[in-house]
Short mmCIF file of C-alpha atoms in Angstrom, two decimals:
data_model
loop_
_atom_site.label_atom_id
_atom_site.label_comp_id
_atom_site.label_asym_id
_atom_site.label_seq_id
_atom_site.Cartn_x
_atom_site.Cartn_y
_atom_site.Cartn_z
CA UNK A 176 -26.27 -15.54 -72.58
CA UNK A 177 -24.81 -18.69 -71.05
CA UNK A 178 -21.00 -19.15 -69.41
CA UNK A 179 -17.92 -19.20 -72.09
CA UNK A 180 -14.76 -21.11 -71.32
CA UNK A 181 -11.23 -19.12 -70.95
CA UNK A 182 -8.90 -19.41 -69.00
CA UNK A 183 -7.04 -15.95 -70.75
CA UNK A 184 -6.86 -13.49 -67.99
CA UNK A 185 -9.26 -10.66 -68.03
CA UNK A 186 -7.46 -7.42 -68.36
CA UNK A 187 -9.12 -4.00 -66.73
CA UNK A 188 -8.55 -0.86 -67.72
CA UNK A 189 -9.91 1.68 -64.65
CA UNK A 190 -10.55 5.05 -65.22
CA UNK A 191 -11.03 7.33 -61.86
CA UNK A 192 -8.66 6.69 -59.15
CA UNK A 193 -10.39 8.01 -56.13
CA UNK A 194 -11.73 6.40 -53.09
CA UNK A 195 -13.93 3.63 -55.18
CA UNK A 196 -11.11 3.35 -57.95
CA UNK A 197 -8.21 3.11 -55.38
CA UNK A 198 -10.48 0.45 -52.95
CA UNK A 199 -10.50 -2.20 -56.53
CA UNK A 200 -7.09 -1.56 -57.26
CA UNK A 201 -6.61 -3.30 -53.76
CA UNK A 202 -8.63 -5.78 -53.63
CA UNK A 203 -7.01 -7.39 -57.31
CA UNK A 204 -3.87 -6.38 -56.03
CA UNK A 205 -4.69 -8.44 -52.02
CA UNK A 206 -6.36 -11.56 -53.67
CA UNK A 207 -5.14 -12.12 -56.68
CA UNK A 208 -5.15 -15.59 -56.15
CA UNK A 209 -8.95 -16.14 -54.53
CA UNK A 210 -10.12 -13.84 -57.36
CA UNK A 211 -8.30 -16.58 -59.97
CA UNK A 212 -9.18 -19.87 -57.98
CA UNK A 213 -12.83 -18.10 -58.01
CA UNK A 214 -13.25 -16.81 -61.75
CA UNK A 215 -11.26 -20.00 -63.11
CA UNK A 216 -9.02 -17.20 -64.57
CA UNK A 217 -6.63 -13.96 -63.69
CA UNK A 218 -8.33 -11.15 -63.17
CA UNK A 219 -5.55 -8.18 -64.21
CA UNK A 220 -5.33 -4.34 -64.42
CA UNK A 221 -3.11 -3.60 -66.96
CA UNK A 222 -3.98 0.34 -67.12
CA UNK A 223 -5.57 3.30 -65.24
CA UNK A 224 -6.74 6.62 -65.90
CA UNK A 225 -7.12 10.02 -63.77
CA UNK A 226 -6.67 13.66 -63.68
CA UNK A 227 -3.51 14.12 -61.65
CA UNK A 228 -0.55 11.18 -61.96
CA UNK A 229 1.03 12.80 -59.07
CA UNK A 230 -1.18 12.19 -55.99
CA UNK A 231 -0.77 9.73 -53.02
CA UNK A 232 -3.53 7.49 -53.49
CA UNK A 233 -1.94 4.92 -51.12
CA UNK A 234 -1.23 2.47 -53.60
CA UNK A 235 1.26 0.86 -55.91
CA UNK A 236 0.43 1.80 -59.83
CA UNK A 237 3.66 1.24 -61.09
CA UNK A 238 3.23 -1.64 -62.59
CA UNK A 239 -0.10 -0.18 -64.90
CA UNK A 240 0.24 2.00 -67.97
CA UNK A 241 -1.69 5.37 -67.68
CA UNK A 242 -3.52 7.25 -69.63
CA UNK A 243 -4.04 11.10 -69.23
CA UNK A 244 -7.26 10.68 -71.41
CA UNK A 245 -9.83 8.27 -70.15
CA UNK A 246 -11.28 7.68 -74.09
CA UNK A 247 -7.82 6.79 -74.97
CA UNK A 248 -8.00 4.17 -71.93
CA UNK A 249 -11.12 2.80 -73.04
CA UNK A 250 -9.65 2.53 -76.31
CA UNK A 251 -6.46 0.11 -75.75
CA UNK A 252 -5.82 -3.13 -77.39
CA UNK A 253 -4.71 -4.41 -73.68
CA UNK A 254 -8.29 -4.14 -71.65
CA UNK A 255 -10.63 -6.37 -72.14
CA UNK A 256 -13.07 -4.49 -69.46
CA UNK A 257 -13.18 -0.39 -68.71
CA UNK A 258 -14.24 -0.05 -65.48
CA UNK A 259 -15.81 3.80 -64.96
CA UNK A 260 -15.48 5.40 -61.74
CA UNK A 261 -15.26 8.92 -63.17
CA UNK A 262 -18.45 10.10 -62.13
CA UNK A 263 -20.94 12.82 -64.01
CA UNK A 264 -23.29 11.75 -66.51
CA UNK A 265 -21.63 13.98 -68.93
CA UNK A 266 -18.40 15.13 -70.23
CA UNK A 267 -15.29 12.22 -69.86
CA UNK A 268 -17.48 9.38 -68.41
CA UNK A 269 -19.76 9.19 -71.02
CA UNK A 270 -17.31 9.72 -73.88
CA UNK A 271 -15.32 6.92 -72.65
CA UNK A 272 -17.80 4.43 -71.91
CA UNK A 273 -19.36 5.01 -75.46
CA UNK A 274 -15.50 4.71 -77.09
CA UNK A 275 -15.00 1.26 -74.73
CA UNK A 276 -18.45 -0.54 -75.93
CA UNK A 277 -17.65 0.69 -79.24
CA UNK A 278 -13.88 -0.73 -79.07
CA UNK A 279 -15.43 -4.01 -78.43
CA UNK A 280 -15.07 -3.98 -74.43
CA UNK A 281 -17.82 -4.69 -71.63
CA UNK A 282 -18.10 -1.71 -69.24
CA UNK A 283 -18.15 -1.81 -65.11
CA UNK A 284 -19.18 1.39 -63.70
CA UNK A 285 -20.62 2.87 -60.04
CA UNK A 286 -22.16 6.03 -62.08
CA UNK A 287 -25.56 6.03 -61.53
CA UNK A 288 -26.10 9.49 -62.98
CA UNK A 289 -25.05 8.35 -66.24
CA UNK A 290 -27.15 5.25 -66.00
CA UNK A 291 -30.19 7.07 -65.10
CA UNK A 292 -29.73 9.89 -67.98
CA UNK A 293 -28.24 7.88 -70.77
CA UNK A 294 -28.86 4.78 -69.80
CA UNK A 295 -31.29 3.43 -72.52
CA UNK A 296 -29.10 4.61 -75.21
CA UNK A 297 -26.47 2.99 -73.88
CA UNK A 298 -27.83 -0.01 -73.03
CA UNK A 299 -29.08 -0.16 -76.69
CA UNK A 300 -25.52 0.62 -77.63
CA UNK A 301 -23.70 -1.85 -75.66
CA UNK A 302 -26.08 -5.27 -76.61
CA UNK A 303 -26.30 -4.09 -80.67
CA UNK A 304 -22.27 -4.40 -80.14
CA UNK A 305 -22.85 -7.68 -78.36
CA UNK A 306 -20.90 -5.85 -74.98
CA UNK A 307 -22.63 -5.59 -72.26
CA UNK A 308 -22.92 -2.93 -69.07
CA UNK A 309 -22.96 -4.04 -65.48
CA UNK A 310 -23.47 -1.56 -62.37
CA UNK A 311 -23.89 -3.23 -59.08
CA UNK A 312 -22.15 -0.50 -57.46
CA UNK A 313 -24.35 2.11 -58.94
CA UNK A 314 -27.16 1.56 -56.64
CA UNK A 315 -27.34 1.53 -52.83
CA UNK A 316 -23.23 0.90 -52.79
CA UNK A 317 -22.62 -2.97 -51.05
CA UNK A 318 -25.55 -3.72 -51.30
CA UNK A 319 -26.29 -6.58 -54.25
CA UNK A 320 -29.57 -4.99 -55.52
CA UNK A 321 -29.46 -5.16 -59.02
CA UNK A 322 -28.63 -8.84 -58.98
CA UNK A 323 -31.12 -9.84 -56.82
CA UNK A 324 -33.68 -8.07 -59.19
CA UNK A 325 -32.09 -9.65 -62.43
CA UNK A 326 -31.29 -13.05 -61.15
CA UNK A 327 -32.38 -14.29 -57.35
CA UNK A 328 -36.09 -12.79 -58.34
CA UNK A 329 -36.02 -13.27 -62.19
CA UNK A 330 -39.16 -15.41 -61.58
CA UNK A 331 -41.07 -13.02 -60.22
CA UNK A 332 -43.49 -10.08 -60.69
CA UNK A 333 -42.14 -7.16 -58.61
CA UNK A 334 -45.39 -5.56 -56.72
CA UNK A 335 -43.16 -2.80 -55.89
CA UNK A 336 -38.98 -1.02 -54.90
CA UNK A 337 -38.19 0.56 -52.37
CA UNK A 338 -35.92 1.93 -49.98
CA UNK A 339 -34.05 4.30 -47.96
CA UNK A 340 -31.27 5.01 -50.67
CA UNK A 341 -29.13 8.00 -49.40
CA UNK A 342 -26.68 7.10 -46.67
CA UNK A 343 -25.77 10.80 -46.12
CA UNK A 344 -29.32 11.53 -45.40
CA UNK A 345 -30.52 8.87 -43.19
CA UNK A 346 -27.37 9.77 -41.18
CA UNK A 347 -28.80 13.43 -40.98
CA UNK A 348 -32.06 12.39 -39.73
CA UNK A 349 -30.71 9.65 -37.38
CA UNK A 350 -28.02 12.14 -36.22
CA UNK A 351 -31.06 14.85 -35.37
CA UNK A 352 -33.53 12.53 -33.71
CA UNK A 353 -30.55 10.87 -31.65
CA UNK A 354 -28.32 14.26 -30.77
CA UNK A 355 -31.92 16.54 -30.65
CA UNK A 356 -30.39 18.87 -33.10
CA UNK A 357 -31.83 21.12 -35.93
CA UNK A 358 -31.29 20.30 -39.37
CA UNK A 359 -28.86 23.43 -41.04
CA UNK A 360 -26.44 22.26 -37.66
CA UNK A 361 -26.42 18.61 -38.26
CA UNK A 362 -26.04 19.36 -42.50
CA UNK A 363 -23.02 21.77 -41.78
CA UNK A 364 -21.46 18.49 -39.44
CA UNK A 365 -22.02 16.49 -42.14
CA UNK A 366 -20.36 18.59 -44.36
CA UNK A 367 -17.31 18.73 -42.34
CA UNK A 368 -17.20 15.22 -42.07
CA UNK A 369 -17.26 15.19 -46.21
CA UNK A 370 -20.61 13.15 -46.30
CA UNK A 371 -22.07 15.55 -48.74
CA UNK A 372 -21.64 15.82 -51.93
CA UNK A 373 -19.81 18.45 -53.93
CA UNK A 374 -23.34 20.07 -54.92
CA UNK A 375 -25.04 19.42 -51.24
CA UNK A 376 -28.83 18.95 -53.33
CA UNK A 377 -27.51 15.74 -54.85
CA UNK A 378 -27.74 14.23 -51.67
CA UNK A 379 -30.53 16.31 -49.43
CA UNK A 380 -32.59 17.19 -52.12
CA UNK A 381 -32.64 13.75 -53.39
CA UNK A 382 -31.23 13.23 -57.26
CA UNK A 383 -29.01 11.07 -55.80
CA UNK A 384 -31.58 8.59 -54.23
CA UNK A 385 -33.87 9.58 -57.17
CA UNK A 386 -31.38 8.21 -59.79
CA UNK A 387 -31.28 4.98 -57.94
CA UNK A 388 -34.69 4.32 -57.82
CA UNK A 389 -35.00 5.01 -61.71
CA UNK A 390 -32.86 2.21 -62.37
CA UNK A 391 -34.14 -0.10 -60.12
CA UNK A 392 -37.52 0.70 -61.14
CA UNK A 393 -36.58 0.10 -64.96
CA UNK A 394 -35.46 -3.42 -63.91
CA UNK A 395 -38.19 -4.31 -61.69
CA UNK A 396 -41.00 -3.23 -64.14
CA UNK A 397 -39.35 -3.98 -67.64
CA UNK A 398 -39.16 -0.30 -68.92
CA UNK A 399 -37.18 2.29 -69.86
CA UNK A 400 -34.95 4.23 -67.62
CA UNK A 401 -37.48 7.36 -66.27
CA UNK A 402 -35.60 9.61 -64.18
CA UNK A 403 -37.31 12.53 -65.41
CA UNK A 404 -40.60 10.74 -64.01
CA UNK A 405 -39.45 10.67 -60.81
CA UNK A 406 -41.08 12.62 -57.97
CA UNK A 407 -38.24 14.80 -55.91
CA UNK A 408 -38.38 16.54 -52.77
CA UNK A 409 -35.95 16.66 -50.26
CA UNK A 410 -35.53 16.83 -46.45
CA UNK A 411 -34.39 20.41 -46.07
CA UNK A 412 -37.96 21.27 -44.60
CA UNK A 413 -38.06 18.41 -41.89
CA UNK A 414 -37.54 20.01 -38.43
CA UNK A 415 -36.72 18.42 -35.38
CA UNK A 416 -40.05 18.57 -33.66
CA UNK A 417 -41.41 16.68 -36.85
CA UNK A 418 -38.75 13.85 -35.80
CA UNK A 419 -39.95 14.07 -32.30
CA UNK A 420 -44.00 14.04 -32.88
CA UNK A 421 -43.90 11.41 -35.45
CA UNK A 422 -41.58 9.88 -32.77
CA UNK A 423 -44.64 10.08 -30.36
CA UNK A 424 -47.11 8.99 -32.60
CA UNK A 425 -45.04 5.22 -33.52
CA UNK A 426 -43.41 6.92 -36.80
CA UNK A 427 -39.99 7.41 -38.25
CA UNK A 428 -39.30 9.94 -41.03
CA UNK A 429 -36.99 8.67 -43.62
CA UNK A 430 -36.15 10.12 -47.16
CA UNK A 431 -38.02 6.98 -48.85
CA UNK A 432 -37.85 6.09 -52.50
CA UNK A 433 -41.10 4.00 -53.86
CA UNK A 434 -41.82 2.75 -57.34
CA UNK A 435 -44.71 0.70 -58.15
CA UNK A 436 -46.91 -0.34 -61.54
CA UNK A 437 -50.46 0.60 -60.60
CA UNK A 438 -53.27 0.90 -62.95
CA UNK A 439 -52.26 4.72 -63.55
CA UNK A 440 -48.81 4.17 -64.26
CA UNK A 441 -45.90 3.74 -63.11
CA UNK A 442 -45.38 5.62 -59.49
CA UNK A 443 -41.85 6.79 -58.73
CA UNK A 444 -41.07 8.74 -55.94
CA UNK A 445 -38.23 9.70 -53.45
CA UNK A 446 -39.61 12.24 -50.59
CA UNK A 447 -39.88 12.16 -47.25
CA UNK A 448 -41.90 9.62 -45.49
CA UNK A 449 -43.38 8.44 -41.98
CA UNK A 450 -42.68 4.51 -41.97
CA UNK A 451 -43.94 2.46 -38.94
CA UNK A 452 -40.75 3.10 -35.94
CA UNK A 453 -41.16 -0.97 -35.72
CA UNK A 454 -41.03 -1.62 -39.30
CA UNK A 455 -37.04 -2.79 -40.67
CA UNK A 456 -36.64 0.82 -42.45
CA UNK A 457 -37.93 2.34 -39.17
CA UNK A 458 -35.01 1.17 -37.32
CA UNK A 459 -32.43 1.94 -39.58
CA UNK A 460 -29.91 4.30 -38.33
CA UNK A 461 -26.75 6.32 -39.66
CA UNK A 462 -25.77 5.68 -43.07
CA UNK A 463 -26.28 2.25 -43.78
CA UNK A 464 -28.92 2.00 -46.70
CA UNK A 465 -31.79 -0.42 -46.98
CA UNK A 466 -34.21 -1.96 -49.90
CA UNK A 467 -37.36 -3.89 -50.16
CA UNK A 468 -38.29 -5.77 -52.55
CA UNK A 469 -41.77 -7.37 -53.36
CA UNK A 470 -42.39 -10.19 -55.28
CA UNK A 471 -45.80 -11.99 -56.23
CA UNK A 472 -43.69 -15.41 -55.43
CA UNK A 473 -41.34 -14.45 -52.60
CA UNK A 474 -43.04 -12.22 -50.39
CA UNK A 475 -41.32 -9.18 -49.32
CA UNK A 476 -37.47 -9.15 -49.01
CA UNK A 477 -34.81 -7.02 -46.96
CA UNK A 478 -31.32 -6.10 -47.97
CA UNK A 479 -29.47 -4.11 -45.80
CA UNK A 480 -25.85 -3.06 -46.12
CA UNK A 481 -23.33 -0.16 -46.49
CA UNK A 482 -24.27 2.48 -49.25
CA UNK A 483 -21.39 3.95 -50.18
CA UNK A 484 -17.18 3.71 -49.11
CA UNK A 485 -14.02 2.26 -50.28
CA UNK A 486 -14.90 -1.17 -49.43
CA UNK A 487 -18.48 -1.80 -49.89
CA UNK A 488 -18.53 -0.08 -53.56
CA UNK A 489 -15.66 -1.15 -54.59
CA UNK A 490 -16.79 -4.97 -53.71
CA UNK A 491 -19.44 -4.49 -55.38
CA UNK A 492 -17.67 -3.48 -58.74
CA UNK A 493 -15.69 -6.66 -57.88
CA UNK A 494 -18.72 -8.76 -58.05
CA UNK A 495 -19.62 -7.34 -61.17
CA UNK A 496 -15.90 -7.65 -62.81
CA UNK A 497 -16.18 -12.02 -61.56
CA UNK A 498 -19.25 -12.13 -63.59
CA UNK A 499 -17.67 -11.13 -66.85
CA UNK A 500 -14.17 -13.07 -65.85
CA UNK A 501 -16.80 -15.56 -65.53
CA UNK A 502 -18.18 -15.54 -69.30
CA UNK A 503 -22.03 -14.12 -67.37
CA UNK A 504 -23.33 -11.59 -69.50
CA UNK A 505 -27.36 -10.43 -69.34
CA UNK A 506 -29.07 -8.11 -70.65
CA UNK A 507 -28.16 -4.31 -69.19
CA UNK A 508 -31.40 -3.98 -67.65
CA UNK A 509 -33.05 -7.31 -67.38
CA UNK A 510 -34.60 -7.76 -71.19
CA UNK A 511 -33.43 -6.86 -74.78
CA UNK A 512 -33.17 -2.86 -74.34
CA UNK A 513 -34.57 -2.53 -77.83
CA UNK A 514 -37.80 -4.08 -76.41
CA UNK A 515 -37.91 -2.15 -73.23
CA UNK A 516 -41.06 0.43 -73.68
CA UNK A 517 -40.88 4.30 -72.21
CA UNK A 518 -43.35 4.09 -69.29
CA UNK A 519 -46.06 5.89 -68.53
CA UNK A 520 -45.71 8.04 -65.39
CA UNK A 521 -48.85 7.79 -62.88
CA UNK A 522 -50.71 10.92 -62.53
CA UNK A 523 -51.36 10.39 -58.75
CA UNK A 524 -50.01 8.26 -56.35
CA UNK A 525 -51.72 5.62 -55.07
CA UNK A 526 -54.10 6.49 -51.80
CA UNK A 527 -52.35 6.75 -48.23
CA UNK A 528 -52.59 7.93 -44.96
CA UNK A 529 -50.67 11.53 -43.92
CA UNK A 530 -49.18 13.22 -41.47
CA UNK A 531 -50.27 16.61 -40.73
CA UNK A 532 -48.30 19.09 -38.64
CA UNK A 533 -50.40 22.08 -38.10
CA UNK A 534 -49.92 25.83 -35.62
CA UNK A 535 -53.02 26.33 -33.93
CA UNK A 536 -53.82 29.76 -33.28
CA UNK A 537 -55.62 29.45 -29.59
CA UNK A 538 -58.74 30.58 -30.98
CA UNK A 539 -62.13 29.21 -29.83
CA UNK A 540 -63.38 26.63 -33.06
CA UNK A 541 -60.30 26.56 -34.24
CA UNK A 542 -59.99 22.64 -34.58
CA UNK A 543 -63.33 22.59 -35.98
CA UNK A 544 -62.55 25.12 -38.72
CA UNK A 545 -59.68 22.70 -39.79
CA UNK A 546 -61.52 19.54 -39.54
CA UNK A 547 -64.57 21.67 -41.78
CA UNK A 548 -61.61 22.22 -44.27
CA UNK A 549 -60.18 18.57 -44.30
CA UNK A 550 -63.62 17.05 -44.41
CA UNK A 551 -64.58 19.30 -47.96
CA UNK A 552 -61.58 18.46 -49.36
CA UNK A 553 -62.17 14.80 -48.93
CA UNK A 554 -59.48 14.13 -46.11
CA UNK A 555 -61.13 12.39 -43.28
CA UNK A 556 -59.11 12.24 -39.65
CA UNK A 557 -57.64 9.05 -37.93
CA UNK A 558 -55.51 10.73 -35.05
CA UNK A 559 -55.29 13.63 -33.58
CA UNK A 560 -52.53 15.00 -31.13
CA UNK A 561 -52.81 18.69 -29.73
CA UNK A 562 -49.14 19.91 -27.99
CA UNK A 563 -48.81 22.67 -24.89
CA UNK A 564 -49.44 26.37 -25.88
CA UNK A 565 -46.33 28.49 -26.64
CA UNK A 566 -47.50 32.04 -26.17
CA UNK A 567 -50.70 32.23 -28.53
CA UNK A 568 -50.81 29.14 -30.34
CA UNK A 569 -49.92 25.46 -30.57
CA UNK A 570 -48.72 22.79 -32.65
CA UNK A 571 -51.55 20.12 -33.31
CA UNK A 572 -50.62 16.71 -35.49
CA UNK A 573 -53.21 14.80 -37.53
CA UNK A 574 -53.25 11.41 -38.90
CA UNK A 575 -55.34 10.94 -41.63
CA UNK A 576 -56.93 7.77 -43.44
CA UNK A 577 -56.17 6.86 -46.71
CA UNK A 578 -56.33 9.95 -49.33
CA UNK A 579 -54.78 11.18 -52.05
CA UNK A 580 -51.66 14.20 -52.30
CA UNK A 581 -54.03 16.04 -54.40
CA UNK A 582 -56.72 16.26 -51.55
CA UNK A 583 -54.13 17.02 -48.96
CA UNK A 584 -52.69 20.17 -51.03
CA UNK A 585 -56.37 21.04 -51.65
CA UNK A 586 -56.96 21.24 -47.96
CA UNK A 587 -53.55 22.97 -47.56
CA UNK A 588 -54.72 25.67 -49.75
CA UNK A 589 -57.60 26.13 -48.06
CA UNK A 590 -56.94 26.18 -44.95
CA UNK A 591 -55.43 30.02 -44.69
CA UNK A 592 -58.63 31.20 -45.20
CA UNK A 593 -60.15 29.91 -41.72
CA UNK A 594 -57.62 32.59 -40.01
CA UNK A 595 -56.54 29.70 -37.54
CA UNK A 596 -53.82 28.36 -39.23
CA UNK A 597 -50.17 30.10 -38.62
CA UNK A 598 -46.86 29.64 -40.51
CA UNK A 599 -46.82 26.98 -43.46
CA UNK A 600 -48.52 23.44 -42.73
CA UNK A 601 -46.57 20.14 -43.46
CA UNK A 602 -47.24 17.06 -45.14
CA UNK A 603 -46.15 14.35 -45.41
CA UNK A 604 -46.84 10.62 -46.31
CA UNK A 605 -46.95 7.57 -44.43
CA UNK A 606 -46.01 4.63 -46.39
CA UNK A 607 -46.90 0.70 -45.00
CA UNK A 608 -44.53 -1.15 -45.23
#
């Protein structure tokens, strides 16, 4: 939809006052003017929302009506935008960003939970109402994601997403390799530093990352949000010798979100993965967040940037707010939501390479028991690394070529049977990037 002229200012109405809420009540309050000279108009807040009117939140509100009830917010005559920083993809947020689109406003929001549950009905909500839904800061924080996909690359065919999409758990696995620490002691440190979220498996088991990557992926491949497609699994089994041998062998693990169109489906996954220690995700560290993005025009792209924090997400609610002071309004997702088809989840992933991290019993044909088993299930052997003996047996990684999940767990299942194989055996895949 092209560019309208008006010079009106554009009144917000924000609803959620904490650290994301509180960091775009500064920045319209600190450049008022840039934010005018840049948006050819004001750009206002002329009422806010939250649970407790009491708190320090290091900030003047004075001036801004409130609203106990963020519906009512969404509701007033006096906001022309509702800007959601609530949080929860049930419950208030939801109520209020239906009751805003309905009231005739566009909607701003950092909620990717709602998105990636509710966000085709809303979607289809907002654009039969002629409102739209923008959510920059939804998705890997500072980082300006979902307009590259929509605009920068909106003549190309995305090959494939992905990314390292979790700040709090990149810093976790940084913080081990770096520091040599297990994983429960760096999780509890991150917990004390409030990294984590309320419900720790958000973040470690990866529905946070996961809803991300259903979002991006419904941009990218022109389909309906799938979050309940997605492939999950955390990195609550990843130990620090993993970290260490994948160290030795040129690797990096990462919790690594992929989504791609193959000829099965559509592949969406967020699990742990070994990516090359050279590669740009390989040498990411702490709890910056990265994506890549592949295009059949462009090549492969890099964004890199803060995921999360006062500053970064609230700039990128900003960014979204100057489009719509602007007059820009697209699509929520890329296309017409009405003509955006459910997908069709891929089976199995596409082929690649593993990791293998095995306990040897020291038993004489031992490695050739495992290497029977491997070779019947169809997984054939690139590298192999055998470690020192600790009392009666010893750890030995293996590389594989190309294969498929489903041969590695068939191998995995078979392999208690040779007798050799002690403790649980881990998995887990390298990705090329």
């Amino acid at each position: 939809m092209s560019a309208v002229s008006d010079t009106a200012p554009l009144r917000l109405g924000i609803a959620g006052l904490g650290t994301v809420g509180i960091g775009v009540v500064k920045i319209v309050q600190r450049h008022a003017d840039l934010l005018a000279a840049r948006a050819g108009r004001p750009v206002e807040i002329t009422a806010v929302s939250a649970r407790d009117r009491t708190k320090n939140r290091d900030a003047d509100l004075s001036s801004y009506a409130w609203e106990d009830d963020a519906v009512t917010l969404a509701q007033r005559d006096d906001i022309d935008v509702f800007v959601e920083l609530m949080g929860g993809h049930e419950g208030p947020a939801k109520d209020a960003t239906e009751a805003a689109l309905k009231a005739g406003k566009d909607v701003v929001t950092a909620n990717k939970a709602l998105l990636a549950h509710h966000g085709q009905a809303l979607a289809e909500l907002a654009e039969s109402l002629g409102r739209t839904i923008r959510y920059e800061a939804a998705v890997a924080g500072g980082i300006p994601v979902i307009k590259t996909l929509t605009e920068g690359l909106a003549g190309n065919g995305i090959r494939r997403v992905m990314g390292v999409m979790n700040g709090t758990c990149n810093y976790i696995l940084t913080r081990m390799e770096d520091a040599g620490l297990p994983y429960d002691t760096v999780f509890e440190e991150a917990r004390a530093l409030g990294y984590l979220e309320a419900d720790p498996n958000l973040d470690v088991g990866g529905i946070d990352a996961g809803h991300k990557l259903a979002i991006l992926a419904s941009i990218a491949f022109g389909t309906q949000v799938a979050f309940e497609d997605v492939t999950l699994e955390g990195i609550g089994r990843i130990s620090i010798d993993d970290i260490r041998r994948a160290g030795d062998m040129g690797y990096k693990i990462k919790l690594l979100g992929v989504a791609q169109m193959t000829g099965r489906g559509l592949e969406q996954r967020m699990t742990p993965c070994l990516v090359p220690a050279t590669s740009p995700l390989g040498q990411l560290t702490g709890g910056t967040n990265m994506t890549v993005l592949e295009g059949d025009s462009v090549g492969q792209i890099v964004l890199r940037g803060a995921g999360a924090g006062e500053g970064p997400t609230a700039s990128a609610v900003m960014g979204d707010v100057m489009d719509l002071a602007r007059g820009l309004r697209l699509p929520v997702f890329g296309q017409p939501a009405d003509k955006l088809e459910a997908p069709t989840p891929a089976v199995t992933a596409i082929p690649a390479p593993y990791y293998l991290r095995l306990q040897l019993s020291d038993k004489p044909g031992a490695l050739a028991k495992v290497a029977t088993v491997l070779g019947e299930a169809g997984v054939s052997i690139s590298r192999m690394r055998q470690y020192g003996h600790a009392d009666t047996s010893a750890p030995v990684l293996i590389v594989t070529h190309k294969t498929t999940r489903d041969a590695i767990d068939a191998a995995i299942d078979a392999l208690p049977a040779t007798r050799v194989v002690e403790g649980e055996p881990i998995a887990i895949r390298i990705e090329e990037v």
